[in-house]
Amino acid sequence: MTRNQWSKFSDRVFQAVGLFTTFFGLAVLAVLLYDVFTDGFSRLNWQFIMSYPSRKPEQAGILAAWGGTIWIMVTTALFAIPIGIGSGIYLEEYARKNRLTNFIEINIANLAGVPSVIYGLLGLAIFARAMKLDRGVITGGMTLGLLVLPVIILSTREALRAVPSSIREASLALGATKWQTVRYQVLPAALANIMTGIILAMSRAIGETAPLIAIGALTYIPFLPTSPVSVSKSAPFVNFTLQGFLDPFTVLPIQIFNWVSRPQKGFLVNAAAGIIVLLLITLFMNAIAIYLRHKNQKRW
Amino acid sequence: MKKTMMMLAAFWAVLLLSQNAGAEVIKADGSSTVFPITEAVAEEFGKASGGTKVMVGISGTGGGFKRFCRGETDISDASRPIKSSEVATCKAAGIQYVELPVAFDGLAVMVNKENTWVDHLTVAELKKIWEPGAQGMVTKWSQVRDGFPDVEIRLFGPGTDSGTFDYFTEVINGKGGSSRGDYTASEDDNVLVEGIASDKGSIGYFGLAYYEQNKDKLKLVAVDDEKAGNGEGPIEPSMETVKNGTYQPLARPIFIYVSKDAMKRQKVQDFVNYYLDHAVALVEEVGYIPLPADAYEAGKNRFANGVPGTVFSGISTAGMSIADIVRMEK
């Protein structure tokens, strides 16, 4: 083999290996989907979606689970998004480069790699015990909020960094203050990428089980957290309450976990059906992220 | 900025104030063995009472008592009586409680389907396998009984937060919590089932109700306590042998503990009375052995009178029959 032939040969080999590794990932996903769908698809119906858990597999449903998942996601978002974007903006636009900010940056990057169960223990110690919030929605939401916070900060910074400095300079040159520049120029330009990062972080949080089990959410819960708005027949007719944030909850991954650990076969079918719903929610969130990225792609 | 801070403060205040209003939920937690019973009662009670919120957690008997003695739960599910150390913790925190036995459960010892040599084990042989001194020493079946083959033993059992673990180690090894440590521990009984089913030399133990659902995968081992008084020879666990007291010593009472503070709430009273009224049918449905009807009547009396504390302080339930439990309770 001449040198040239050898180069072409190794090029082909690499291409084949690359193709194989790509399809390997897809094949695993396909097998997983096939397995889950054959097990659980027949169980997916309105009754399953709108029923509370039960000891009888054919009567059990995921209402409390997906309701709880929505409560938790909203709480997580309320907690993590303002803090995450705020610190992202500060670190990228305001902070001076010095030892302290370096130290903070390294720590945030490290935090993103901490195992999720550690966050669960932290949430249990701080939110549930020290702050006496017990083990309700707010504890679960803030715990997951801590979990996604580093990811949101990092993706905010990356999004801001992608905005060309010529835009900042132009704004400042026209006499805008730093805050005005960030508020009216940089942030709008970076928003789509920030949102993408946030949604991807949230779709990771939605599947988390370990930290919520650590704060003790592994339970039979046949009810939803109290609705924040309720209508009554007497004055004041419309009532607002934050009680729901303190109510106990369960979420989809935990409901699935609970069903898988049961002896009856029927619950395994339920678990598969629950997995399908969870997959659909995750795919839906990822689809939104991809849509946002494409729609708002700016070229400078 | 000031506005945001004020709003945050207000949010926090409302949240903390509304905490007491949250007492509408009845909170039970504890043993995974008792969970199916309490869950069944919670489900039926929820329907019968028009949507009373009852939640049932799984923290293990020990984990459940930790929360109970901190005042976080109203009812603690327990697959063994409260320990003296837990009695002390509760006392220190000012938590008083009523103890109510709700059912009987058998512990099943299981081996792999392909295990042809074991048809029964004596308590002494079980001890030989599981005692702390066996760690790293007893590794082959041939060491358990002469004539057993030279096959490696693989052990599966519940984790240390489990009441099942406490009970098994107490009656087999003679001291609650003392066990060899080189076994696969899991709170998830399905993991134990799969583990025992996957290796020829496996042995493990867990609740009888779980075996009933996995009959096709495992082989049940008859246990001989080598005492003539309660049925001679090796006896297989079943609803019948647990009920009539011949399957010994691996049969045990299981309990709920109700906090006296929680008893002040009408809903908790209703729930516990519903529990005792419907226990016979529901306990059987989920695969456990109900106590005789008069035992539940006695329980209702204890509950109505608020008789505090445990009748098992310093007494082991090892080897107790249903009749013994009923007598102690009265």
XYZ file of C-alpha atoms in Angstrom:
630
model
C 0.000 0.000 0.000
C 1.342 3.355 -0.918
C 1.107 6.219 1.460
C -1.778 7.663 -0.510
C -3.771 4.428 -0.514
C -3.239 4.057 3.176
C -4.590 7.537 3.796
C -7.705 6.783 1.783
C -8.175 3.481 3.529
C -7.911 4.980 7.008
C -10.303 7.705 5.922
C -12.900 5.056 5.021
C -12.313 3.161 8.242
C -12.876 6.257 10.279
C -16.046 6.996 8.374
C -17.343 3.490 9.049
C -16.503 3.730 12.754
C -18.155 7.121 12.933
C -21.294 5.785 11.268
C -21.389 2.821 13.631
C -21.047 4.936 16.771
C -23.783 7.269 15.547
C -26.155 4.409 14.863
C -25.236 2.704 18.109
C -26.739 5.568 20.090
C -29.817 5.638 17.892
C -30.230 1.858 18.101
C -30.168 1.905 21.883
C -32.798 4.641 21.886
C -34.905 2.687 19.373
C -34.774 -0.494 21.451
C -35.724 1.456 24.560
C -38.628 3.143 22.807
C -39.801 -0.123 21.257
C -39.663 -1.897 24.597
C -41.511 0.844 26.469
C -44.137 1.304 23.776
C -44.950 -2.404 23.417
C -45.278 -2.672 27.204
C -47.143 0.497 27.945
C -48.954 1.816 24.912
C -52.112 -0.215 25.470
C -52.392 1.275 28.972
C -52.372 4.888 27.770
C -55.875 6.273 27.915
C -57.847 9.084 29.449
C -58.648 7.110 32.570
C -54.914 6.526 33.167
C -54.081 10.207 32.764
C -56.932 11.435 34.953
C -56.814 8.928 37.849
C -55.025 9.051 41.165
C -52.756 6.146 42.166
C -54.402 2.997 43.393
C -53.375 -0.383 44.783
C -55.182 -1.928 41.837
C -53.020 -1.472 38.746
C -55.922 -1.239 36.318
C -57.476 1.618 38.324
C -54.256 3.490 38.997
C -53.333 6.643 37.130
C -50.864 9.482 36.985
C -52.974 12.561 37.736
C -51.179 13.332 41.011
C -47.849 12.622 39.320
C -48.078 14.870 36.287
C -49.906 17.538 38.293
C -47.055 17.442 40.801
C -44.510 17.557 37.995
C -46.067 20.784 36.691
C -46.122 22.313 40.182
C -42.486 21.393 40.714
C -41.386 22.682 37.317
C -43.121 26.034 37.834
C -41.554 26.409 41.281
C -38.139 25.421 39.952
C -38.447 27.965 37.160
C -39.612 30.758 39.508
C -36.644 30.093 41.749
C -33.841 29.286 39.328
C -34.462 31.538 36.316
C -34.180 34.990 37.974
C -31.173 33.952 40.055
C -29.532 32.133 37.159
C -29.930 34.891 34.589
C -29.056 37.551 37.178
C -25.776 35.960 38.142
C -25.018 35.135 34.507
C -25.392 38.780 33.542
C -23.329 39.958 36.478
C -20.465 37.575 35.837
C -20.379 38.216 32.103
C -21.134 41.926 31.850
C -20.210 43.543 35.154
C -17.729 41.505 37.151
C -14.080 42.403 36.887
C -11.683 39.613 36.196
C -9.984 38.898 39.474
C -9.302 36.020 41.806
C -12.716 36.137 43.406
C -14.670 35.938 40.163
C -12.301 33.244 38.948
C -12.994 31.286 42.098
C -16.746 31.718 41.667
C -16.586 30.664 38.030
C -14.659 27.490 38.761
C -17.117 26.625 41.511
C -20.153 27.112 39.303
C -18.616 24.863 36.659
C -17.916 22.262 39.352
C -21.415 22.538 40.792
C -22.836 21.567 37.414
C -21.127 18.201 37.858
C -22.212 17.424 41.420
C -24.371 14.251 41.626
C -28.021 15.147 41.941
C -28.638 13.185 45.132
C -26.261 15.571 46.940
C -28.616 18.410 46.069
C -31.434 16.338 47.560
C -29.592 16.044 50.871
C -28.810 19.755 50.795
C -32.474 20.557 50.135
C -33.512 18.275 52.988
C -31.106 19.921 55.430
C -31.660 23.545 54.421
C -35.175 23.918 53.031
C -37.037 21.110 54.806
C -35.320 21.272 58.207
C -33.509 24.570 58.772
C -36.087 26.755 57.032
C -38.907 24.553 58.318
C -40.682 24.345 54.999
C -41.200 20.603 55.536
C -41.349 18.468 52.409
C -43.772 20.251 50.175
C -43.709 21.561 46.638
C -41.539 24.553 47.507
C -38.822 22.362 49.027
C -38.826 20.077 46.002
C -38.928 22.972 43.547
C -36.076 24.885 45.177
C -33.993 21.722 45.458
C -34.329 21.100 41.732
C -33.780 24.829 41.279
C -30.355 24.501 42.911
C -29.672 21.556 40.633
C -30.339 23.472 37.405
C -28.906 26.794 38.594
C -25.290 26.185 37.463
C -26.496 25.048 34.047
C -28.639 28.162 33.642
C -25.799 30.451 34.728
C -23.369 28.810 32.324
C -25.748 28.893 29.365
C -26.695 32.520 30.098
C -23.031 33.467 30.044
C -22.452 31.603 26.833
C -25.441 33.293 25.214
C -24.208 36.729 26.305
C -20.715 35.990 25.068
C -22.132 35.172 21.628
C -23.456 38.728 21.301
C -20.761 40.681 19.406
C -19.098 43.439 21.395
C -19.706 45.866 18.542
C -23.346 46.006 19.674
C -22.328 46.942 23.216
C -19.856 49.488 21.970
C -22.405 51.095 19.658
C -24.917 51.362 22.469
C -22.394 52.815 24.897
C -21.167 55.220 22.236
C -24.679 56.597 21.915
C -24.639 57.456 25.590
C -26.538 54.494 27.027
C -25.582 53.370 30.506
C -24.306 49.894 31.133
C -27.688 48.752 32.409
C -29.490 50.264 29.415
C -27.086 48.497 27.088
C -27.667 45.175 28.791
C -31.409 45.670 29.110
C -32.208 46.940 25.619
C -29.447 45.512 23.424
C -27.535 42.561 24.801
C -30.280 40.723 26.656
C -32.835 40.761 23.795
C -30.164 39.576 21.403
C -29.168 36.723 23.723
C -32.646 35.812 24.945
C -33.345 32.974 22.509
C -30.128 31.198 23.432
C -30.772 31.778 27.127
C -34.260 30.307 26.785
C -32.847 27.290 24.972
C -30.428 26.702 27.822
C -33.162 27.082 30.414
C -35.527 24.673 28.689
C -32.807 22.055 28.302
C -31.943 22.459 31.984
C -35.601 22.113 32.940
C -36.056 19.018 30.834
C -33.178 17.505 32.745
C -34.810 18.440 36.053
C -38.128 16.915 35.044
C -36.644 13.431 34.991
C -34.802 13.725 38.308
C -35.772 11.176 40.934
C -32.891 10.874 43.358
C -32.961 14.365 44.936
C -36.727 14.192 45.438
C -36.496 10.770 47.048
C -33.837 12.200 49.349
C -36.273 14.875 50.534
C -38.833 12.139 51.085
C -41.261 12.424 48.217
C -41.532 8.666 47.750
C -45.158 8.411 48.725
C -48.673 7.405 47.873
C -50.366 10.737 47.196
C -53.927 10.584 45.925
C -54.426 14.335 45.615
C -53.026 17.462 43.957
C -51.491 20.449 45.752
C -54.117 23.068 46.632
C -54.939 25.219 43.648
C -53.683 28.812 44.027
C -57.002 30.173 42.778
C -60.361 28.786 43.807
C -63.889 29.947 43.232
C -66.448 29.905 46.039
C -70.141 30.715 46.129
C -69.892 33.284 48.911
C -67.719 36.384 49.274
C -64.973 36.957 48.299
C -65.904 34.547 45.461
C -62.357 34.200 44.204
C -59.782 33.001 46.715
C -56.026 33.071 46.365
C -53.758 30.869 48.379
C -50.144 29.806 48.425
C -50.982 26.656 50.366
C -50.226 24.565 47.284
C -46.527 25.367 47.624
C -46.488 23.670 51.019
C -48.583 20.653 50.106
C -46.964 17.263 49.693
C -46.445 16.132 46.150
C -45.295 13.335 43.931
C -43.839 13.553 40.418
C -43.818 11.300 37.363
C -40.358 9.746 37.804
C -41.143 8.893 41.416
C -44.491 7.368 40.508
C -42.695 5.258 37.893
C -40.026 4.275 40.433
C -42.718 3.268 42.897
C -44.564 1.142 40.346
C -41.434 -0.621 39.152
C -40.708 -1.760 42.698
C -44.079 -3.446 43.096
C -44.597 -7.175 42.729
C -47.738 -7.174 40.557
C -47.169 -7.332 36.794
C -49.890 -4.765 36.103
C -47.822 -2.028 37.735
C -44.924 -2.667 35.342
C -47.307 -1.921 32.478
C -48.368 1.250 34.295
C -44.719 2.207 34.747
C -44.097 1.769 31.008
C -47.123 3.947 30.220
C -45.847 6.554 32.702
C -42.451 6.488 30.993
C -44.127 7.189 27.645
C -45.852 10.259 29.107
C -42.597 11.460 30.668
C -40.761 10.942 27.359
C -43.437 12.882 25.499
C -43.172 15.814 27.918
C -39.365 15.834 27.623
C -39.486 15.609 23.819
C -42.045 18.416 23.740
C -39.810 20.667 25.860
C -36.773 19.876 23.729
C -38.797 20.605 20.601
C -39.628 24.060 21.962
C -35.948 24.645 22.636
C -34.990 23.653 19.088
C -37.774 25.798 17.627
C -36.651 28.838 19.618
C -33.064 28.347 18.567
C -33.967 28.189 14.888
C -36.505 30.976 14.922
C -34.254 33.449 16.639
C -30.968 32.579 15.086
C -29.273 35.888 14.410
C -26.314 36.382 12.148
C -23.995 39.226 12.758
C -35.538 46.481 43.920
C -37.174 47.466 47.194
C -40.512 46.393 45.772
C -39.184 42.988 44.808
C -37.723 42.504 48.276
C -41.030 43.437 49.879
C -42.886 41.048 47.638
C -40.453 38.262 48.463
C -40.870 38.966 52.160
C -44.654 38.942 51.810
C -44.536 35.670 49.882
C -42.430 34.128 52.629
C -44.742 35.412 55.359
C -47.867 34.047 53.704
C -46.124 30.769 53.142
C -45.108 30.387 56.763
C -48.488 31.551 58.058
C -50.381 29.114 55.898
C -48.311 26.246 57.247
C -50.763 25.494 60.024
C -53.635 25.392 57.614
C -51.847 22.496 55.998
C -52.881 20.209 58.834
C -55.726 18.922 56.668
C -53.480 16.240 55.204
C -53.096 13.013 57.193
C -49.448 11.982 56.982
C -48.359 8.378 57.389
C -44.829 7.117 56.782
C -42.606 4.176 57.632
C -42.269 0.506 56.812
C -42.457 -0.677 53.229
C -43.986 -3.890 54.587
C -46.938 -2.071 56.151
C -47.225 0.330 53.209
C -49.608 -1.808 51.094
C -52.072 -2.066 53.998
C -52.024 1.620 54.915
C -52.189 2.506 51.226
C -55.254 0.311 50.727
C -56.956 1.856 53.757
C -55.998 5.370 52.605
C -57.453 4.710 49.170
C -60.742 3.337 50.493
C -61.016 5.960 53.232
C -60.396 8.699 50.678
C -63.323 7.436 48.647
C -65.607 6.844 51.630
C -64.932 10.204 53.289
C -65.315 12.274 50.140
C -61.694 13.064 49.428
C -59.859 13.357 52.734
C -56.184 13.736 51.834
C -54.089 10.876 53.163
C -50.475 10.420 52.115
C -48.437 7.306 52.800
C -44.638 7.328 52.579
C -42.013 4.597 52.479
C -39.029 5.431 54.676
C -38.517 2.066 56.339
C -39.597 1.360 59.923
C -36.545 3.086 61.414
C -36.728 6.037 59.029
C -40.438 6.367 59.752
C -39.881 6.535 63.519
C -37.177 9.188 63.051
C -39.735 11.403 61.307
C -42.527 10.429 63.705
C -40.481 11.354 66.780
C -39.681 14.699 65.176
C -43.405 15.377 64.882
C -43.370 15.359 61.094
C -45.901 12.564 60.650
C -49.233 11.613 62.214
C -49.001 7.859 61.811
C -45.925 5.638 61.692
C -46.048 2.283 59.908
C -43.842 -0.278 61.636
C -42.994 -3.896 60.911
C -41.634 -4.314 64.448
C -42.467 -2.723 67.813
C -40.858 0.628 68.609
C -37.311 0.207 69.997
C -36.324 1.542 73.406
C -33.952 4.018 71.742
C -36.856 5.319 69.640
C -39.084 5.435 72.733
C -36.482 7.708 74.304
C -36.251 9.970 71.240
C -40.016 10.353 71.111
C -40.164 11.028 74.834
C -37.475 13.702 74.582
C -39.451 15.413 71.836
C -42.690 15.157 73.815
C -44.354 12.894 71.276
C -46.884 10.467 72.742
C -48.487 7.722 70.736
C -50.915 4.807 70.718
C -49.666 1.453 69.459
C -52.010 -0.632 67.311
C -51.164 -4.044 65.840
C -52.847 -4.282 62.449
C -51.805 -7.611 60.926
C -49.478 -10.574 60.904
C -46.795 -11.168 58.334
C -44.563 -14.122 57.561
C -40.937 -13.756 56.535
C -40.160 -16.088 53.688
C -36.715 -17.589 53.100
C -36.138 -18.268 49.433
C -33.601 -19.947 47.193
C -33.108 -20.252 43.448
C -35.453 -22.479 41.438
C -32.541 -24.640 40.355
C -31.460 -25.264 43.900
C -32.117 -28.985 44.251
C -30.468 -29.603 47.595
C -32.375 -27.369 49.983
C -35.898 -28.376 50.887
C -35.766 -27.028 54.407
C -33.369 -25.267 56.756
C -33.303 -25.205 60.505
C -33.046 -21.992 62.477
C -29.533 -23.043 63.504
C -28.528 -23.447 59.870
C -29.974 -20.057 58.978
C -27.953 -18.599 61.822
C -24.835 -20.317 60.506
C -25.396 -18.554 57.181
C -26.384 -15.101 58.432
C -24.591 -14.479 61.746
C -21.933 -11.730 61.814
C -19.167 -14.299 62.333
C -20.062 -15.945 59.039
C -18.829 -12.942 57.109
C -16.176 -14.109 54.667
C -16.097 -17.521 56.410
C -19.265 -19.329 55.339
C -19.136 -18.992 51.576
C -20.118 -22.436 50.312
C -23.313 -24.429 50.746
C -21.227 -27.432 51.796
C -20.340 -25.551 54.981
C -24.003 -25.290 55.994
C -24.924 -28.952 56.110
C -23.065 -32.161 55.299
C -24.158 -33.395 51.906
C -24.817 -29.951 50.432
C -22.800 -29.351 47.256
C -19.724 -27.204 46.937
C -21.650 -24.261 45.444
C -20.972 -20.673 46.415
C -23.636 -18.955 48.530
C -24.915 -15.583 47.400
C -26.933 -13.637 49.932
C -29.759 -11.172 49.441
C -31.713 -9.300 52.097
C -33.295 -5.995 53.064
C -31.207 -2.998 54.172
C -30.582 -1.906 57.739
C -33.358 0.723 57.871
C -35.873 -2.047 57.371
C -37.969 -3.577 60.137
C -37.757 -6.876 58.290
C -33.978 -6.815 58.730
C -34.335 -5.991 62.446
C -36.786 -8.804 62.983
C -34.920 -11.465 61.008
C -31.605 -10.719 62.681
C -33.263 -10.741 66.095
C -34.933 -14.131 65.814
C -32.245 -15.845 63.751
C -28.989 -14.307 64.999
C -30.292 -13.566 68.479
C -29.725 -9.828 68.403
C -31.612 -7.227 66.398
C -29.405 -5.588 63.785
C -26.507 -8.037 64.039
C -25.891 -9.583 60.659
C -23.040 -10.352 58.344
C -22.501 -7.410 56.054
C -21.329 -9.102 52.874
C -24.740 -9.556 51.301
C -26.613 -7.616 48.645
C -28.953 -5.294 50.528
C -31.881 -3.536 48.923
C -35.044 -1.878 50.163
C -36.551 -2.737 46.814
C -37.877 -6.273 47.103
C -37.924 -6.661 43.310
C -34.137 -6.324 43.308
C -33.990 -9.184 45.823
C -36.345 -11.319 43.730
C -34.257 -10.776 40.586
C -31.029 -11.394 42.472
C -32.181 -14.692 43.969
C -33.639 -15.765 40.620
C -30.404 -15.066 38.763
C -27.941 -17.321 40.570
C -28.126 -20.991 41.473
C -26.476 -20.579 44.875
C -28.632 -17.662 46.055
C -30.591 -17.361 49.278
C -32.536 -14.414 50.601
C -35.458 -13.348 52.780
C -38.344 -10.893 52.623
C -42.051 -10.575 53.333
C -44.325 -13.474 52.468
C -46.734 -11.222 50.573
C -43.982 -10.494 48.099
C -43.276 -14.172 47.552
C -46.923 -14.834 46.699
C -46.518 -12.555 43.672
C -43.283 -14.169 42.522
C -44.008 -17.854 43.018
C -42.919 -18.757 39.498
C -39.405 -17.340 39.982
C -38.367 -18.585 43.418
C -38.319 -21.657 45.602
C -39.713 -21.366 49.090
C -37.754 -22.898 51.964
C -39.520 -24.600 54.862
C -38.125 -23.600 58.240
C -37.680 -25.898 61.228
C -37.387 -24.230 64.608
C -36.624 -27.621 66.198
C -39.207 -27.073 68.892
C -42.027 -29.564 69.099
C -44.593 -27.288 70.732
C -45.688 -25.443 67.639
C -45.790 -28.061 64.933
C -43.042 -30.558 64.369
C -40.480 -30.611 61.614
C -39.916 -28.109 58.856
C -42.926 -25.942 58.021
C -43.510 -23.877 54.911
C -44.847 -20.380 55.383
C -48.360 -19.769 54.124
C -51.415 -17.804 55.185
C -52.525 -20.908 57.065
C -49.286 -21.742 58.917
C -48.706 -18.122 59.914
C -52.267 -17.838 61.178
C -52.237 -21.016 63.234
C -48.845 -20.193 64.690
C -46.975 -23.257 63.416
C -44.656 -21.244 61.142
C -42.215 -20.028 63.747
C -40.152 -18.012 64.470
C -40.328 -16.023 61.224
C -43.872 -14.739 61.726
C -44.374 -11.330 63.228
C -47.009 -8.758 64.087
C -46.939 -5.427 62.255
C -48.166 -2.133 63.668
C -49.218 1.414 63.200
C -48.350 4.091 65.774
C -50.650 7.097 66.003
C -49.409 10.358 67.471
C -51.572 11.630 70.339
C -51.277 15.169 69.025
C -52.668 14.056 65.692
C -55.487 12.200 67.477
C -56.961 15.540 68.440
C -57.926 15.974 64.812
C -61.277 14.454 63.940
C -60.060 13.322 60.520
C -57.196 11.331 62.011
C -59.610 9.661 64.448
C -61.950 8.805 61.602
C -59.089 7.412 59.563
C -57.747 5.171 62.322
C -61.220 3.888 63.195
C -61.824 3.184 59.531
C -58.471 1.377 59.451
C -59.404 -0.939 62.321
C -62.975 -1.453 61.083
C -61.929 -2.524 57.597
C -58.617 -4.162 58.398
C -59.832 -7.770 58.166
C -60.894 -7.471 54.529
C -58.164 -5.103 53.322
C -55.283 -6.870 55.081
C -56.206 -10.129 53.419
C -56.655 -8.487 50.044
C -53.092 -7.161 49.971
C -51.648 -10.509 51.033
C -51.181 -10.322 54.802
C -52.780 -12.242 57.640
C -55.463 -10.346 59.545
C -55.732 -10.527 63.325
C -58.912 -11.986 64.784
C -61.807 -9.522 64.844
C -61.699 -9.104 68.629
C -58.083 -7.923 68.380
C -59.214 -4.987 66.242
C -62.011 -4.309 68.763
C -59.402 -4.228 71.519
C -57.350 -1.884 69.362
C -60.300 0.429 68.937
C -60.732 0.525 72.696
C -57.081 1.364 73.261
C -57.380 4.065 70.646
C -60.624 5.499 72.054
C -59.094 5.637 75.525
C -55.828 6.968 74.193
C -53.738 4.333 76.003
C -50.210 5.632 75.410
C -46.899 3.848 74.970
C -45.867 0.389 73.905
C -46.697 -2.947 75.524
C -43.459 -4.342 74.114
C -40.985 -2.264 76.094
C -38.130 -4.600 76.819
C -40.030 -7.584 75.431
C -39.135 -9.189 72.145
C -41.946 -10.244 69.822
C -39.760 -13.114 68.625
C -41.838 -16.263 68.478
C -45.060 -14.598 69.561
C -48.254 -15.986 68.125
C -51.329 -14.033 67.159
C -53.010 -15.185 70.360
C -50.100 -13.828 72.423
C -50.367 -10.443 70.770
C -54.105 -10.265 71.348
C -53.634 -11.178 74.997
C -50.949 -8.553 75.561
C -53.056 -5.911 73.986
C -56.049 -6.565 76.182
